[in-house]
PDB file of C-alpha atoms in Angstrom:
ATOM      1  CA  UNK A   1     -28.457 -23.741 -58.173  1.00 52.00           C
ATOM      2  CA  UNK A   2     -32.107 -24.218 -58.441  1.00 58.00           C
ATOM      3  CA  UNK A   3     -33.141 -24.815 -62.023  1.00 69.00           C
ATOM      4  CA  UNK A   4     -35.875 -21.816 -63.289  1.00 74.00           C
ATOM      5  CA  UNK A   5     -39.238 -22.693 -63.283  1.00 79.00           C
ATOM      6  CA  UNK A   6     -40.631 -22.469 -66.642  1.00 84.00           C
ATOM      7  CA  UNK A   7     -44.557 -23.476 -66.183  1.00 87.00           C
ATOM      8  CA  UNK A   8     -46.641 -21.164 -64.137  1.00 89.00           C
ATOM      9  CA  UNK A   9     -49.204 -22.467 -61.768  1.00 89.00           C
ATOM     10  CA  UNK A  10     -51.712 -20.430 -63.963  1.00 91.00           C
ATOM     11  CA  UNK A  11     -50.335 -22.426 -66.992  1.00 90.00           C
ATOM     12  CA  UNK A  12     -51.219 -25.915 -64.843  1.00 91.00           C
ATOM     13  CA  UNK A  13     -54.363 -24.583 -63.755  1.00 91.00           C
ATOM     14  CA  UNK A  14     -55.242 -24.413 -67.906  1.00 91.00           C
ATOM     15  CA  UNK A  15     -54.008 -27.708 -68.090  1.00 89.00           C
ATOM     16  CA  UNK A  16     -56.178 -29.201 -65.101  1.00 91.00           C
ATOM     17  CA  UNK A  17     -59.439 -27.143 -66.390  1.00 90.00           C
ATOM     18  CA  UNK A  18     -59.262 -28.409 -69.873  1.00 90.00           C
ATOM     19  CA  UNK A  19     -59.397 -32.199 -69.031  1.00 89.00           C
ATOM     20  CA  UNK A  20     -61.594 -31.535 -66.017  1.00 88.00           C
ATOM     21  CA  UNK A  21     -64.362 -29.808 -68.491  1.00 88.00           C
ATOM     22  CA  UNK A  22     -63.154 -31.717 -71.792  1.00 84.00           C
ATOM     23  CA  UNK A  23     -62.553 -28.983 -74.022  1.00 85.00           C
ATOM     24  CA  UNK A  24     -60.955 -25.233 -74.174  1.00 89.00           C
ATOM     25  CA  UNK A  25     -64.420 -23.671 -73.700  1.00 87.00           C
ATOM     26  CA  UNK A  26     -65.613 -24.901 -70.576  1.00 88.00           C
ATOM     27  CA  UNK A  27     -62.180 -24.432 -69.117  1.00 88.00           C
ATOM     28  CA  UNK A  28     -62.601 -20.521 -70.176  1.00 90.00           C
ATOM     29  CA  UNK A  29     -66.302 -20.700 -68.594  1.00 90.00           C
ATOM     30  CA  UNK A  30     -64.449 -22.576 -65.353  1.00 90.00           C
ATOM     31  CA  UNK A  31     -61.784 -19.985 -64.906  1.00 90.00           C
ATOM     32  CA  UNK A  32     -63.027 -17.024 -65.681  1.00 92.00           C
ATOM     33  CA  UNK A  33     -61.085 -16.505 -68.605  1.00 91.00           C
ATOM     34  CA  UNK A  34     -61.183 -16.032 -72.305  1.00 92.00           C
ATOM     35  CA  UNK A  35     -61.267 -18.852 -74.923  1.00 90.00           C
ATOM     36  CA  UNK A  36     -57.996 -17.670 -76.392  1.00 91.00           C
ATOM     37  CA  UNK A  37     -56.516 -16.822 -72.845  1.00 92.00           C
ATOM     38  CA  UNK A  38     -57.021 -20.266 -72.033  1.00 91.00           C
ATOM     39  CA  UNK A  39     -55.426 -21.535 -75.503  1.00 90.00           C
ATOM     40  CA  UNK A  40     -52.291 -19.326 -74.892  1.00 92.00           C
ATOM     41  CA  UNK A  41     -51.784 -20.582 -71.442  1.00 91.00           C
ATOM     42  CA  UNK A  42     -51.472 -24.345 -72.748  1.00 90.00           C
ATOM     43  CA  UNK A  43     -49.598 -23.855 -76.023  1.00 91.00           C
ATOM     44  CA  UNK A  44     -47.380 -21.994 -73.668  1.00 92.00           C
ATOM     45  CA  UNK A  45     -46.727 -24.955 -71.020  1.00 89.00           C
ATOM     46  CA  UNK A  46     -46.195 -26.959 -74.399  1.00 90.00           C
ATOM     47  CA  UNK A  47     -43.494 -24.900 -75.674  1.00 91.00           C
ATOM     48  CA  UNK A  48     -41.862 -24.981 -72.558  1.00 89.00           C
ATOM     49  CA  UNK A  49     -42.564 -28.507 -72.257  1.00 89.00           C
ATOM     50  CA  UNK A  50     -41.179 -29.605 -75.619  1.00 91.00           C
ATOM     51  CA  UNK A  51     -44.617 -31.914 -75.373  1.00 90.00           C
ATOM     52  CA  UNK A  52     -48.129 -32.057 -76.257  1.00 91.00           C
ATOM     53  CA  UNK A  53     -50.867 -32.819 -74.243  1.00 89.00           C
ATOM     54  CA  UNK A  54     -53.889 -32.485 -76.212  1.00 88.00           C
ATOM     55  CA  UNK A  55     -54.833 -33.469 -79.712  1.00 85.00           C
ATOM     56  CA  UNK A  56     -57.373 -32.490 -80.940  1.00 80.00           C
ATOM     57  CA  UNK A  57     -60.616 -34.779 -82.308  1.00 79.00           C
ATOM     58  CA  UNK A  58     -63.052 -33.126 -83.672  1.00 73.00           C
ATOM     59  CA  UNK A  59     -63.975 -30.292 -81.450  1.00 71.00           C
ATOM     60  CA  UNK A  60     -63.012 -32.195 -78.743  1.00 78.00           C
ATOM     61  CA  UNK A  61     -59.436 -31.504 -76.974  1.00 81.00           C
ATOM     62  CA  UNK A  62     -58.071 -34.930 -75.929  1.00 86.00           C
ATOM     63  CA  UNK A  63     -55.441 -35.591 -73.236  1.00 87.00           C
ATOM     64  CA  UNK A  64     -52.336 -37.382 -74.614  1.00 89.00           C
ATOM     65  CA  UNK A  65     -50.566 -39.766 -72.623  1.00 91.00           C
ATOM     66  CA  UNK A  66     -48.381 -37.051 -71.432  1.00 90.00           C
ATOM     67  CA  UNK A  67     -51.014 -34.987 -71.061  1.00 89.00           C
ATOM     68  CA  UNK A  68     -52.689 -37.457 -68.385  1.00 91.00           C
ATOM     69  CA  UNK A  69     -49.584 -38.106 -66.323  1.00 91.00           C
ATOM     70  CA  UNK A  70     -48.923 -34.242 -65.736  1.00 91.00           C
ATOM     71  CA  UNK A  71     -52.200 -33.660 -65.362  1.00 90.00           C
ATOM     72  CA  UNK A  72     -52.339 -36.095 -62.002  1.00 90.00           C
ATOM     73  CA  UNK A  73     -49.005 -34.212 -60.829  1.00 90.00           C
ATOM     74  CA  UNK A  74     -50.355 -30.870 -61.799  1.00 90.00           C
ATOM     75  CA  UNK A  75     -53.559 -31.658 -59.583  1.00 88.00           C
ATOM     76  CA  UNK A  76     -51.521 -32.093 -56.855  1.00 87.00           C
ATOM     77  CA  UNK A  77     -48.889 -29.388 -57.151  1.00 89.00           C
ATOM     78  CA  UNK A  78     -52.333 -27.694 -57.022  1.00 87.00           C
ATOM     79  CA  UNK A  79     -53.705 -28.922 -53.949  1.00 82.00           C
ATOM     80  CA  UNK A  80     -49.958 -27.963 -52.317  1.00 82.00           C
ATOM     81  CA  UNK A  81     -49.965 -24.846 -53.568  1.00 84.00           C
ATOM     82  CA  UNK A  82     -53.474 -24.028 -51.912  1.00 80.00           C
ATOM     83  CA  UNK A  83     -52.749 -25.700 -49.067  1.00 74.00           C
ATOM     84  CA  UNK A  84     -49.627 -23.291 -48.396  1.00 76.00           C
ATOM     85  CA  UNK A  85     -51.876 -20.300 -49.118  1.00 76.00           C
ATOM     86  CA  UNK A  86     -54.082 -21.922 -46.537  1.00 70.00           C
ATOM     87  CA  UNK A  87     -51.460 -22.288 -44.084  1.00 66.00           C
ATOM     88  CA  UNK A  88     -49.689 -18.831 -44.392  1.00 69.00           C
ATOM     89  CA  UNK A  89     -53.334 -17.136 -43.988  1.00 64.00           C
ATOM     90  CA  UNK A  90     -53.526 -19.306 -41.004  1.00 58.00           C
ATOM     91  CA  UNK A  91     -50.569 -18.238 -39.595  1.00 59.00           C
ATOM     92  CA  UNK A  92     -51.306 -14.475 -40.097  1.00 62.00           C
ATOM     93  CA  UNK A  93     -54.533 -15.306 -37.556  1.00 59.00           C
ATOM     94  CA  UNK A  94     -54.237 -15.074 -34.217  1.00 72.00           C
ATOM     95  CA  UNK A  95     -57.471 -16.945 -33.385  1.00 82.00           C
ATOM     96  CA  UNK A  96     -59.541 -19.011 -35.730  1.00 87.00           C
ATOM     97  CA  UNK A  97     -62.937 -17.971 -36.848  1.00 90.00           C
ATOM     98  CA  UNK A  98     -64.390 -21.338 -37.328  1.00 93.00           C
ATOM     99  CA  UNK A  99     -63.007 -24.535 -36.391  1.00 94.00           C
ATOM    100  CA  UNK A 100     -64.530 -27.652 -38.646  1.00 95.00           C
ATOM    101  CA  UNK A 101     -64.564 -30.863 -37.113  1.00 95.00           C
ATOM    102  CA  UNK A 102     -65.514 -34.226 -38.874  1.00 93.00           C
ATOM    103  CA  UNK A 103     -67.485 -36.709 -36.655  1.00 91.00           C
ATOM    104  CA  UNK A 104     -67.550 -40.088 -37.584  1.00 90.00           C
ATOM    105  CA  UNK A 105     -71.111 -41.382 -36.808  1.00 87.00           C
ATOM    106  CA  UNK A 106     -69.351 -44.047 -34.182  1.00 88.00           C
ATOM    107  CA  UNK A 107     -68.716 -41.070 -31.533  1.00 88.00           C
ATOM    108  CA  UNK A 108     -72.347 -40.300 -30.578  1.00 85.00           C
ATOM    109  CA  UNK A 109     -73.508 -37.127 -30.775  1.00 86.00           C
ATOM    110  CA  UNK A 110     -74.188 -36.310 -27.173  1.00 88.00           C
ATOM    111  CA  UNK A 111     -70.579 -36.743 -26.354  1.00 91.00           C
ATOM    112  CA  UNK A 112     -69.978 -34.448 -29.382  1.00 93.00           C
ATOM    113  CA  UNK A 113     -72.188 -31.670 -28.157  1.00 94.00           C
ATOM    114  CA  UNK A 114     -70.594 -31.903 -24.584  1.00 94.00           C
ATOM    115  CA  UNK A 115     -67.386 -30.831 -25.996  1.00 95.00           C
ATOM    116  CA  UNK A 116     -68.465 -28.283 -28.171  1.00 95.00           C
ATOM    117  CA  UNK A 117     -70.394 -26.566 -25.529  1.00 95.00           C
ATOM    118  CA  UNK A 118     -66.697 -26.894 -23.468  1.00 95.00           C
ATOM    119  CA  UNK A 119     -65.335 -25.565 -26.188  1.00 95.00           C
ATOM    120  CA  UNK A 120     -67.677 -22.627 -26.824  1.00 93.00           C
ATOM    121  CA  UNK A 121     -66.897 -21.668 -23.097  1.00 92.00           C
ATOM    122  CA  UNK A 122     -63.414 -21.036 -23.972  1.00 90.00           C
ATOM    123  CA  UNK A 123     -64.079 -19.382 -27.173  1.00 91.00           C
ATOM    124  CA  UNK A 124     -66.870 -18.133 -27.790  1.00 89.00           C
ATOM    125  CA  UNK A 125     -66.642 -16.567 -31.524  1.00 87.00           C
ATOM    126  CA  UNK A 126     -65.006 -19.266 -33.030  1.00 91.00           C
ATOM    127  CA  UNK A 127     -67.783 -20.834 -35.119  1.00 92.00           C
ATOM    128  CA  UNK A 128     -67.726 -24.691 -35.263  1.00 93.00           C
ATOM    129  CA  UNK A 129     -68.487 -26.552 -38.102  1.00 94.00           C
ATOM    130  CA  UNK A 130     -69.177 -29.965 -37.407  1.00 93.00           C
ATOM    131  CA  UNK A 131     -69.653 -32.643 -40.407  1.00 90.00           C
ATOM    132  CA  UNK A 132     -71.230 -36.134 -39.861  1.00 87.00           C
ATOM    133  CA  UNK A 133     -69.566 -38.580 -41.519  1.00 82.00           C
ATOM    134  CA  UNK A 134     -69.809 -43.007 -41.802  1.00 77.00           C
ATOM    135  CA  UNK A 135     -66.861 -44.407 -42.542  1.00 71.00           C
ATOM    136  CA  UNK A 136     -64.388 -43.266 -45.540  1.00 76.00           C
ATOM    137  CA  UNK A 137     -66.642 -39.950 -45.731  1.00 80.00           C
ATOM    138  CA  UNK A 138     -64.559 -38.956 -42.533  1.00 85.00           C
ATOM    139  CA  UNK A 139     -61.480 -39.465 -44.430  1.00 87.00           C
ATOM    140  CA  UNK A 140     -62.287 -37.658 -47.474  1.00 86.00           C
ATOM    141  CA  UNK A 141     -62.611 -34.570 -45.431  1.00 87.00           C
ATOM    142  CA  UNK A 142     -59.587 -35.441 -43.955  1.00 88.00           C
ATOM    143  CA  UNK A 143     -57.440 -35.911 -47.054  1.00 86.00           C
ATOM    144  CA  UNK A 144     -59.362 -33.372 -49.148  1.00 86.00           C
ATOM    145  CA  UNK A 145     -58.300 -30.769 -46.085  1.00 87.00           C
ATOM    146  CA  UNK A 146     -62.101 -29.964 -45.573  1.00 90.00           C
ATOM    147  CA  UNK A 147     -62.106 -30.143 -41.989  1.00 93.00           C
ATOM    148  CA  UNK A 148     -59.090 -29.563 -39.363  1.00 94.00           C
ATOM    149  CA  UNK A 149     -59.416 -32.391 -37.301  1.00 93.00           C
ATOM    150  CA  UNK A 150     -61.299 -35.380 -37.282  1.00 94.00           C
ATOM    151  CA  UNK A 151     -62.604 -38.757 -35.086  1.00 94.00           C
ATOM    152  CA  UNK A 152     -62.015 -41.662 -37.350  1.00 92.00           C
ATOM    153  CA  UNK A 153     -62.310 -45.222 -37.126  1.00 89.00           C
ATOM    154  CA  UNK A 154     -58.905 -45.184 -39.710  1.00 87.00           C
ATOM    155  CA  UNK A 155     -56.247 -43.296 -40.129  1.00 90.00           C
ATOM    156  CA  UNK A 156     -55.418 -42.545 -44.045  1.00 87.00           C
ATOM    157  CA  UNK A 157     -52.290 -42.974 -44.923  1.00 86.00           C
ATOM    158  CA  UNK A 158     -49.639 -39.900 -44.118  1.00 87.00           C
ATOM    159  CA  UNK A 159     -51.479 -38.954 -40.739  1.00 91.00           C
ATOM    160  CA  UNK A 160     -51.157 -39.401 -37.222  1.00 91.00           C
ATOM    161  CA  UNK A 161     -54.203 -39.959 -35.212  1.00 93.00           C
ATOM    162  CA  UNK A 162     -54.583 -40.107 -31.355  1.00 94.00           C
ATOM    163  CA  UNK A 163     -56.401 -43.400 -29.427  1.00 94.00           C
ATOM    164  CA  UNK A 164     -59.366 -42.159 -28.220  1.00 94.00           C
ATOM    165  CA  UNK A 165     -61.739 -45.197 -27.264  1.00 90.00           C
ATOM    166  CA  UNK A 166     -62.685 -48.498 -28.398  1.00 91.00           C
ATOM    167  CA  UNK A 167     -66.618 -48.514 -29.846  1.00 89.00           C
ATOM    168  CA  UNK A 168     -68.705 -51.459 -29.459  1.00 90.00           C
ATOM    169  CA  UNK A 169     -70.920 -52.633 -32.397  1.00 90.00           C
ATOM    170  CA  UNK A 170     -73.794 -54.683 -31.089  1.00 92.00           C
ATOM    171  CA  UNK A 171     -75.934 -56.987 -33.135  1.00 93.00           C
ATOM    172  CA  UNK A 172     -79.544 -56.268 -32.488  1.00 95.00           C
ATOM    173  CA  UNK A 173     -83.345 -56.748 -33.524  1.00 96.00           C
ATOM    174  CA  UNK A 174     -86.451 -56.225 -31.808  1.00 96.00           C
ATOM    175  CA  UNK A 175     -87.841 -59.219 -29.464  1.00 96.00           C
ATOM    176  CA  UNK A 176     -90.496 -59.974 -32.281  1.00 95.00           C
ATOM    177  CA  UNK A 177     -88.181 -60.304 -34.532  1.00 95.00           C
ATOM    178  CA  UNK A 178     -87.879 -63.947 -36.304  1.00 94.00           C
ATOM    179  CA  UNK A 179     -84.231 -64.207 -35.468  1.00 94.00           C
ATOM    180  CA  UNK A 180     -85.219 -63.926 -31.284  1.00 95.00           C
ATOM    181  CA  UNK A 181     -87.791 -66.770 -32.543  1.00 93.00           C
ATOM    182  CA  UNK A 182     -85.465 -69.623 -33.284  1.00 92.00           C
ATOM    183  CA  UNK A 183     -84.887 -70.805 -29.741  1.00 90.00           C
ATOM    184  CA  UNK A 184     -81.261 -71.341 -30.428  1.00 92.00           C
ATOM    185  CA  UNK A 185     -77.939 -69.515 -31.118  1.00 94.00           C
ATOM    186  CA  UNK A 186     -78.178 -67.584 -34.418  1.00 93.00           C
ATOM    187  CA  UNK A 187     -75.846 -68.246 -37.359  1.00 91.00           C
ATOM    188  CA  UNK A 188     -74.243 -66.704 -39.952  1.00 88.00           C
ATOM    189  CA  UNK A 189     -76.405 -68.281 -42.708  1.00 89.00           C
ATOM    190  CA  UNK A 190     -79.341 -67.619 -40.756  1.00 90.00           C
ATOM    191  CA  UNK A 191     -78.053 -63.644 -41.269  1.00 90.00           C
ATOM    192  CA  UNK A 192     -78.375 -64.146 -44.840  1.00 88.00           C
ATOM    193  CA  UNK A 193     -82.094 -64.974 -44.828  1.00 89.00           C
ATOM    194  CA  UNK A 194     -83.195 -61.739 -43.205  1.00 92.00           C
ATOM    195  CA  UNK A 195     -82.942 -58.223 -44.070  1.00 92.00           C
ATOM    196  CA  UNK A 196     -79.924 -56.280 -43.065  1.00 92.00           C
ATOM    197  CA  UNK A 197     -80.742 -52.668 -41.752  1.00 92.00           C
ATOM    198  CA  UNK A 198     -76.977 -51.166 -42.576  1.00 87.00           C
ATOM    199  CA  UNK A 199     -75.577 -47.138 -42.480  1.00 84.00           C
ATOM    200  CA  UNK A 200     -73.980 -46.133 -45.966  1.00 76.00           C
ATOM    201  CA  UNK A 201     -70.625 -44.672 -46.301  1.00 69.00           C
ATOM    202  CA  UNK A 202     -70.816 -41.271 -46.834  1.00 52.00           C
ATOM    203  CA  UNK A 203     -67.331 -41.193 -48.953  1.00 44.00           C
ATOM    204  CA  UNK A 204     -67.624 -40.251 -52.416  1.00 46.00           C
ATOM    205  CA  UNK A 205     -63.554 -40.853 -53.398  1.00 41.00           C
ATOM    206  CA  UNK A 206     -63.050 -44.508 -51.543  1.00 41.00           C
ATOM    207  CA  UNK A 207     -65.879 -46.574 -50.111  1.00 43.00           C
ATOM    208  CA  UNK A 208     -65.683 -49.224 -47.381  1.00 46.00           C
ATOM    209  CA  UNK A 209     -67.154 -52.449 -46.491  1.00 45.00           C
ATOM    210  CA  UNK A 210     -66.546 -52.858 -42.814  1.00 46.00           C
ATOM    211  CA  UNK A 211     -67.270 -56.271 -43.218  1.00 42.00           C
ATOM    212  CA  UNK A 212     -70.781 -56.529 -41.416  1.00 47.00           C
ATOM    213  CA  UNK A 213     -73.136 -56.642 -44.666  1.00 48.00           C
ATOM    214  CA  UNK A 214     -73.746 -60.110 -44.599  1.00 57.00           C
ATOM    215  CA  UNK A 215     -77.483 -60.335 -46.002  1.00 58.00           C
ATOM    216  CA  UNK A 216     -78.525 -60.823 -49.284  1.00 69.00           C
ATOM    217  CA  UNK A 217     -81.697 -58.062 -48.219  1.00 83.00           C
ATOM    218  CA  UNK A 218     -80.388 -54.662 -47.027  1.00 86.00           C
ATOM    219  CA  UNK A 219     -82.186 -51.360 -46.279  1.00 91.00           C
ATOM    220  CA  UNK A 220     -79.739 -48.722 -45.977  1.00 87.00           C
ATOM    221  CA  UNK A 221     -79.672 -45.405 -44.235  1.00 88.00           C
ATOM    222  CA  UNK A 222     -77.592 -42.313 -44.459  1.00 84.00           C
ATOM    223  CA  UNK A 223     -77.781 -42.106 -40.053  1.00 85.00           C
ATOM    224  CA  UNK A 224     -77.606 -44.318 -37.561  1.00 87.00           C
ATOM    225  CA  UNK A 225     -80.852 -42.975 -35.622  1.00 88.00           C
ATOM    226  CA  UNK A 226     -82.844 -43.783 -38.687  1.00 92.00           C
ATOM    227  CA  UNK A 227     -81.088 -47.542 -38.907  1.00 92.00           C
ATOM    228  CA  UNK A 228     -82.190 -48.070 -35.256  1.00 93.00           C
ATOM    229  CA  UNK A 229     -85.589 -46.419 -35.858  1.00 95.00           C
ATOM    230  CA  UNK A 230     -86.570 -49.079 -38.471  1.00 95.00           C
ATOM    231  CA  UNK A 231     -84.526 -52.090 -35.742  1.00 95.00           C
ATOM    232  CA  UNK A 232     -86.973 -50.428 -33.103  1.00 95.00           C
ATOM    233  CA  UNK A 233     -89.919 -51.677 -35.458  1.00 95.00           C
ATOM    234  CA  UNK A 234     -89.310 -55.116 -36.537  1.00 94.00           C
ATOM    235  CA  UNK A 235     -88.193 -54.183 -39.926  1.00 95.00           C
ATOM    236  CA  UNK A 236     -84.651 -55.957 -39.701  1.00 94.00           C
ATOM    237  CA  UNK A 237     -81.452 -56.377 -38.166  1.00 94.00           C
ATOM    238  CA  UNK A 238     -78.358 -54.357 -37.452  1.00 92.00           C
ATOM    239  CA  UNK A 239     -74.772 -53.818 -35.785  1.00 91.00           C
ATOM    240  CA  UNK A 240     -74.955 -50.239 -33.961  1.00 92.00           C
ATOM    241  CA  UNK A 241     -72.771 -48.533 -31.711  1.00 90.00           C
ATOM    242  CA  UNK A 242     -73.290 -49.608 -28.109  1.00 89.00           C
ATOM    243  CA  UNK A 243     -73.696 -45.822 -27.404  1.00 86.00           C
ATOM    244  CA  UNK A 244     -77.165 -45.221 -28.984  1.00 89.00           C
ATOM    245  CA  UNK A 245     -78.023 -48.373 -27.926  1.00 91.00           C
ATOM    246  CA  UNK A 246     -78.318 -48.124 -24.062  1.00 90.00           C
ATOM    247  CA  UNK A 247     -82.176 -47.317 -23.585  1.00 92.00           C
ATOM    248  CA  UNK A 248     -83.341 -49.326 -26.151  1.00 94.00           C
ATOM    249  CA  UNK A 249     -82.014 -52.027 -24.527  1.00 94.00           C
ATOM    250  CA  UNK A 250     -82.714 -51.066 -20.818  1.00 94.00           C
ATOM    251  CA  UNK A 251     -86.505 -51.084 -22.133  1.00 95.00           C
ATOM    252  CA  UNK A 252     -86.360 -53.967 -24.073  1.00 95.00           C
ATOM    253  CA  UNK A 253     -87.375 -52.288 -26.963  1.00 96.00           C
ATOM    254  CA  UNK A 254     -84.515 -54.128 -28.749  1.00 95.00           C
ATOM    255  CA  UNK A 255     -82.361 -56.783 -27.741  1.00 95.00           C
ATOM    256  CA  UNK A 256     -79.148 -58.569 -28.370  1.00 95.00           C
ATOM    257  CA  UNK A 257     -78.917 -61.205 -31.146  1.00 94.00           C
ATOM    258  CA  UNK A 258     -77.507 -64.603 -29.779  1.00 94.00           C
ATOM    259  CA  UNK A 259     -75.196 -64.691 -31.951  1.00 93.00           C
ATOM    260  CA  UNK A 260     -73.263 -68.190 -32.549  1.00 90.00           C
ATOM    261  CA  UNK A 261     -70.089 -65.420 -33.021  1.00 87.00           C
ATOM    262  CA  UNK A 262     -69.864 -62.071 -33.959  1.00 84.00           C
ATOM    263  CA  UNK A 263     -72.092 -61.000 -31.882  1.00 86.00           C
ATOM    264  CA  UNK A 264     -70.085 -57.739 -30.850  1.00 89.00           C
ATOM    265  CA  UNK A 265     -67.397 -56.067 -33.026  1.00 88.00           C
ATOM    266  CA  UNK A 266     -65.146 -53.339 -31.806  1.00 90.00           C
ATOM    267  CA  UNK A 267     -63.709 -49.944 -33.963  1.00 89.00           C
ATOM    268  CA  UNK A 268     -61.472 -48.045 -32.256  1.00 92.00           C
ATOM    269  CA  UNK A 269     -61.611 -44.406 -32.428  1.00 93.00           C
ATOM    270  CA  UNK A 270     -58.643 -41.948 -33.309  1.00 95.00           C
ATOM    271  CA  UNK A 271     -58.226 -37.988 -33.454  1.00 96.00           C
ATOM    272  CA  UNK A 272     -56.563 -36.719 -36.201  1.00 95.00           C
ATOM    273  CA  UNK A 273     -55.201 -32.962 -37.007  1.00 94.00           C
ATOM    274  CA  UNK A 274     -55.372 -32.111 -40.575  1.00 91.00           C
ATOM    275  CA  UNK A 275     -51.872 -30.144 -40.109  1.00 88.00           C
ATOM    276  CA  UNK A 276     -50.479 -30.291 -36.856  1.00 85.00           C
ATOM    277  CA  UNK A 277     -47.912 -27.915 -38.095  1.00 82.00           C
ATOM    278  CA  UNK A 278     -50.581 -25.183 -39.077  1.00 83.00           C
ATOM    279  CA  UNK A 279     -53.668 -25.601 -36.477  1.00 87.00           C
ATOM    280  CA  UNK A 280     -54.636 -22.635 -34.717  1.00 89.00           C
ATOM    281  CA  UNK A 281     -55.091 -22.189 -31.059  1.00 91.00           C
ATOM    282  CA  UNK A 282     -58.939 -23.077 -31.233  1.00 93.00           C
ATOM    283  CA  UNK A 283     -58.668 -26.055 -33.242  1.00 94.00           C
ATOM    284  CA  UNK A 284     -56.162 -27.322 -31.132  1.00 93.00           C
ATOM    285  CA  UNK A 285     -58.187 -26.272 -27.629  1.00 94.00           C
ATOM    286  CA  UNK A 286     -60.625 -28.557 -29.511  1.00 96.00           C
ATOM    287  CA  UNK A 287     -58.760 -31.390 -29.977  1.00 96.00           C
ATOM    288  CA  UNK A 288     -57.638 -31.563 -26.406  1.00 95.00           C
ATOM    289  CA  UNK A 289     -60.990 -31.093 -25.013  1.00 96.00           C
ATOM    290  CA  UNK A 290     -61.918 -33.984 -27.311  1.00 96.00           C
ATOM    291  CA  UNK A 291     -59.052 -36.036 -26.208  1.00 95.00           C
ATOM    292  CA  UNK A 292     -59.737 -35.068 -22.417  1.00 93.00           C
ATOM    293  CA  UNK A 293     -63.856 -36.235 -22.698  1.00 92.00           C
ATOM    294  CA  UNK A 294     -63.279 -39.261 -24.537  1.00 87.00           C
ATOM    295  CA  UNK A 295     -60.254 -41.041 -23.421  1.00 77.00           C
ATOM    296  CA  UNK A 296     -60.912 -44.417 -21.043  1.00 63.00           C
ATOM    297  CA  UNK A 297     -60.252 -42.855 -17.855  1.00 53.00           C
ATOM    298  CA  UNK A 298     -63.838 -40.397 -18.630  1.00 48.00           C
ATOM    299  CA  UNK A 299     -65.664 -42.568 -20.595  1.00 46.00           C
ATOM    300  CA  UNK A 300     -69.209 -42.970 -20.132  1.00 44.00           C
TER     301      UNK A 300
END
């Protein structure tokens, strides 16, 4: 037989609050709740425990090691528990009334627009939410279950993500710049004497280096129209997505470093369902218009 549960998720919420806010009244403030409420709550997880996990330092509540360790399980029985309320409501709906989609800053934004307005077409009061991410940003909203389906450049750990398309990451700097001046075949050391125009990872929980920050000199840039803005007017040098890249080039307003090597990097680009198990009908008419627009046989 199952054994009885003797901690209530209320109890583990106390728990969570108090070392989130580090003490008993901030917790109260947090949940709503009275001081004493909040005091119960934990000396009655401790009794049932047969363990502390807090002593107390001056008017400070401090975890003890045992408080810690069930704190990081607690956090995450948490996030289950929510994330089966999510799923039930979920399943009570027939259609979605928003879908929210992260975008990873790789998949240009025209392409993203074209789907949504093919999306819109099929249903037309589901709202879309659509968050632009750079790198592990795109996979905190993944893992933190803030969007329901995403275009990544890496699937995290526990998901499944679809191929969509390889992306292209071009080395470029306008024809003044002093790196089209050399006459020869640039270098990686040359790199490091000139300023690096680079697009910052929007995560806040892991960050990424995707290995092209090579300069000692970096601007940096929270979107990629800005990075190639400032390429555009001789103010450094970057790696882009081939996509935005296209008329720049066609005018010569910017042009290809000659690089030694290196010169183009590829990231390939995968679709991946927060819950397969729980996405609605919209989310996944979403997902297969995505799938449909970007996959080799229609790219652009």
């Amino acid at each position: 037989m199952p054994k009885d549960i003797k901690v209530t998720l209320d109890q583990w919420r106390a728990l969570i609050a108090v070392i989130e806010c580090g003490g008993y009244a901030h917790a109260a403030e947090k949940l709503g709740k009275s001081q004493s409420t909040v005091s119960y709550a934990i000396s009655q997880l401790e009794q049932a425990l047969q363990v502390a996990v807090f002593k107390i330092e001056g008017r400070r509540a401090i975890a003890t090691a045992a408080g810690e360790s069930l704190y990081r399980r607690a956090r995450h029985l948490l996030d289950e528990a929510e994330s089966l309320e999510d799923a039930a409501a979920r399943m009570g709906q027939k259609i979605e009334p928003e879908v929210r989609l992260a975008a990873d800053l790789l998949a240009p934004a025209g392409e993203i627009l074209h789907c949504l307005q093919e999306f819109t077409q099929q249903y037309p009061t589901t709202r879309a939410d659509v968050l632009e991410s750079v790198l592990s940003g795109t996979e905190d909203a993944l893992v933190q279950r803030q969007v329901d389906l995403a275009i990544i450049g890496r699937v995290p750990a526990g998901f499944i993500g679809d191929y969509l398309r390889t992306v292209s990451l071009i080395g470029v700097a306008a024809p003044s710049h002093p790196l089209h001046q050399l006459g020869r075949e640039v270098t990686q050391e040359d790199l490091r004497h000139h300023r690096q125009l680079i697009v910052r990872d929007s995560g806040i929980h892991r960050r990424y280096s995707a290995g092209w920050q090579e300069a000692e000199q970096r601007w940096t840039f929270t979107h990629i129209s800005t990075s190639l803005a400032a390429v555009r007017s001789g103010l450094g040098y970057a790696w882009l997505p081939e996509g935005y890249l296209e008329q720049d080039l066609a005018s010569g307003a910017i042009k290809r470093l000659p690089m030694e090597q290196g010169g183009e990097r590829v990231v390939t680009l995968y679709l991946v369902l927060a819950d397969r198990d729980i996405a609605g009908p919209a989310t996944r008419a979403l997902a297969q218009i995505i799938k449909a627009h970007f996959s080799p046989v229609s790219a652009r």
